[in-house]
Amino acid sequence: MNNSPSDRRRSCAGIRFNTQLALQFNPLSNSHVLAVTSPTTFLKLMPIYVAPIRDFFNPQWLSPLELATGYNLVF
């Protein structure tokens, strides 16, 4: 296999590089990301807002120590 610089340039010619920051993108512009994040967000919020599921999972408030440990604030 020939690995000359011109071959590498040709192989990368079809790649489009985007240097825009992720925070500058419109979240509705990428249908694939929207299709994945919408149901995932809905499923993650169900144990909090849907009563039968909330009763099954029985979520509890975190104590200040547990909260600090979760954010790596305890040394």
C-alpha atoms as a printed R data frame, in Angstrom:
   type eleno elety resid chain resno       x      y      z
1  ATOM     1    CA   MET     A     1   0.000  0.000  0.000
2  ATOM     2    CA   ASN     A     2   1.343  3.395 -0.996
3  ATOM     3    CA   ASN     A     3   1.337  5.855  1.882
4  ATOM     4    CA   SER     A     4   2.433  9.021  0.081
5  ATOM     5    CA   PRO     A     5   1.208 12.463  1.254
6  ATOM     6    CA   SER     A     6  -0.934 12.891 -1.869
7  ATOM     7    CA   ASP     A     7  -2.756  9.598 -1.135
8  ATOM     8    CA   ARG     A     8  -3.436 10.747  2.426
9  ATOM     9    CA   ARG     A     9  -4.779 14.077  1.171
10 ATOM    10    CA   ARG     A    10  -7.108 12.335 -1.263
11 ATOM    11    CA   SER     A    11  -8.389  9.965  1.418
12 ATOM    12    CA   CYS     A    12  -9.250 12.910  3.673
13 ATOM    13    CA   ALA     A    13 -10.819 14.999  0.912
14 ATOM    14    CA   GLY     A    14 -14.335 13.799  1.757
15 ATOM    15    CA   ILE     A    15 -14.057 14.646  5.453
16 ATOM    16    CA   ARG     A    16 -15.639 17.918  6.510
17 ATOM    17    CA   PHE     A    17 -14.054 19.516  9.533
18 ATOM    18    CA   ASN     A    18 -16.261 21.660 11.704
19 ATOM    19    CA   THR     A    19 -14.514 23.983 14.118
20 ATOM    20    CA   GLN     A    20 -17.686 25.411 15.640
21 ATOM    21    CA   LEU     A    21 -18.086 25.009 19.403
22 ATOM    22    CA   ALA     A    22 -20.725 22.532 20.586
23 ATOM    23    CA   LEU     A    23 -22.484 25.317 22.495
24 ATOM    24    CA   GLN     A    24 -22.916 27.277 19.261
25 ATOM    25    CA   PHE     A    25 -24.890 24.527 17.518
26 ATOM    26    CA   ASN     A    26 -28.659 24.613 17.317
27 ATOM    27    CA   PRO     A    27 -29.760 21.437 19.158
28 ATOM    28    CA   LEU     A    28 -32.689 21.045 16.781
29 ATOM    29    CA   SER     A    29 -30.416 21.019 13.713
30 ATOM    30    CA   ASN     A    30 -29.117 17.478 14.301
31 ATOM    31    CA   SER     A    31 -32.064 15.106 14.043
32 ATOM    32    CA   HIS     A    32 -30.020 12.067 15.148
33 ATOM    33    CA   VAL     A    33 -28.955 13.685 18.424
34 ATOM    34    CA   LEU     A    34 -32.469 14.973 19.017
35 ATOM    35    CA   ALA     A    35 -33.929 11.506 18.349
36 ATOM    36    CA   VAL     A    36 -31.652  9.969 20.988
37 ATOM    37    CA   THR     A    37 -31.674 12.658 23.678
38 ATOM    38    CA   SER     A    38 -35.438 13.250 23.773
39 ATOM    39    CA   PRO     A    39 -36.475  9.719 24.832
40 ATOM    40    CA   THR     A    40 -33.444  9.406 27.091
41 ATOM    41    CA   THR     A    41 -34.348 12.603 28.929
42 ATOM    42    CA   PHE     A    42 -37.958 11.460 29.218
43 ATOM    43    CA   LEU     A    43 -36.914  8.064 30.630
44 ATOM    44    CA   LYS     A    44 -34.527  9.659 33.132
45 ATOM    45    CA   LEU     A    45 -37.251 11.976 34.440
46 ATOM    46    CA   MET     A    46 -39.922  9.271 34.782
47 ATOM    47    CA   PRO     A    47 -38.812  8.032 38.250
48 ATOM    48    CA   ILE     A    48 -39.222 11.585 39.548
49 ATOM    49    CA   TYR     A    49 -42.502 12.701 37.957
50 ATOM    50    CA   VAL     A    50 -44.542  9.536 37.260
51 ATOM    51    CA   ALA     A    51 -46.185  8.428 40.520
52 ATOM    52    CA   PRO     A    52 -46.269  4.608 40.047
53 ATOM    53    CA   ILE     A    53 -42.650  4.540 38.942
54 ATOM    54    CA   ARG     A    54 -41.662  6.952 41.723
55 ATOM    55    CA   ASP     A    55 -43.303  4.602 44.245
56 ATOM    56    CA   PHE     A    56 -41.384  1.651 42.825
57 ATOM    57    CA   PHE     A    57 -37.958  3.357 42.860
58 ATOM    58    CA   ASN     A    58 -38.640  5.366 46.034
59 ATOM    59    CA   PRO     A    59 -36.129  8.178 45.403
60 ATOM    60    CA   GLN     A    60 -34.730  9.903 48.492
61 ATOM    61    CA   TRP     A    61 -33.020 13.254 49.019
62 ATOM    62    CA   LEU     A    62 -29.246 13.075 49.372
63 ATOM    63    CA   SER     A    63 -27.695 14.147 52.650
64 ATOM    64    CA   PRO     A    64 -25.173 17.005 52.454
65 ATOM    65    CA   LEU     A    65 -22.314 14.516 52.860
66 ATOM    66    CA   GLU     A    66 -23.635 12.270 50.075
67 ATOM    67    CA   LEU     A    67 -24.119 15.290 47.826
68 ATOM    68    CA   ALA     A    68 -20.592 16.546 48.519
69 ATOM    69    CA   THR     A    69 -19.188 13.067 47.901
70 ATOM    70    CA   GLY     A    70 -21.030 12.858 44.588
71 ATOM    71    CA   TYR     A    71 -19.439 16.117 43.479
72 ATOM    72    CA   ASN     A    72 -16.006 15.064 44.829
73 ATOM    73    CA   LEU     A    73 -15.999 17.876 47.363
74 ATOM    74    CA   VAL     A    74 -14.987 15.636 50.268
75 ATOM    75    CA   PHE     A    75 -11.229 15.348 50.598
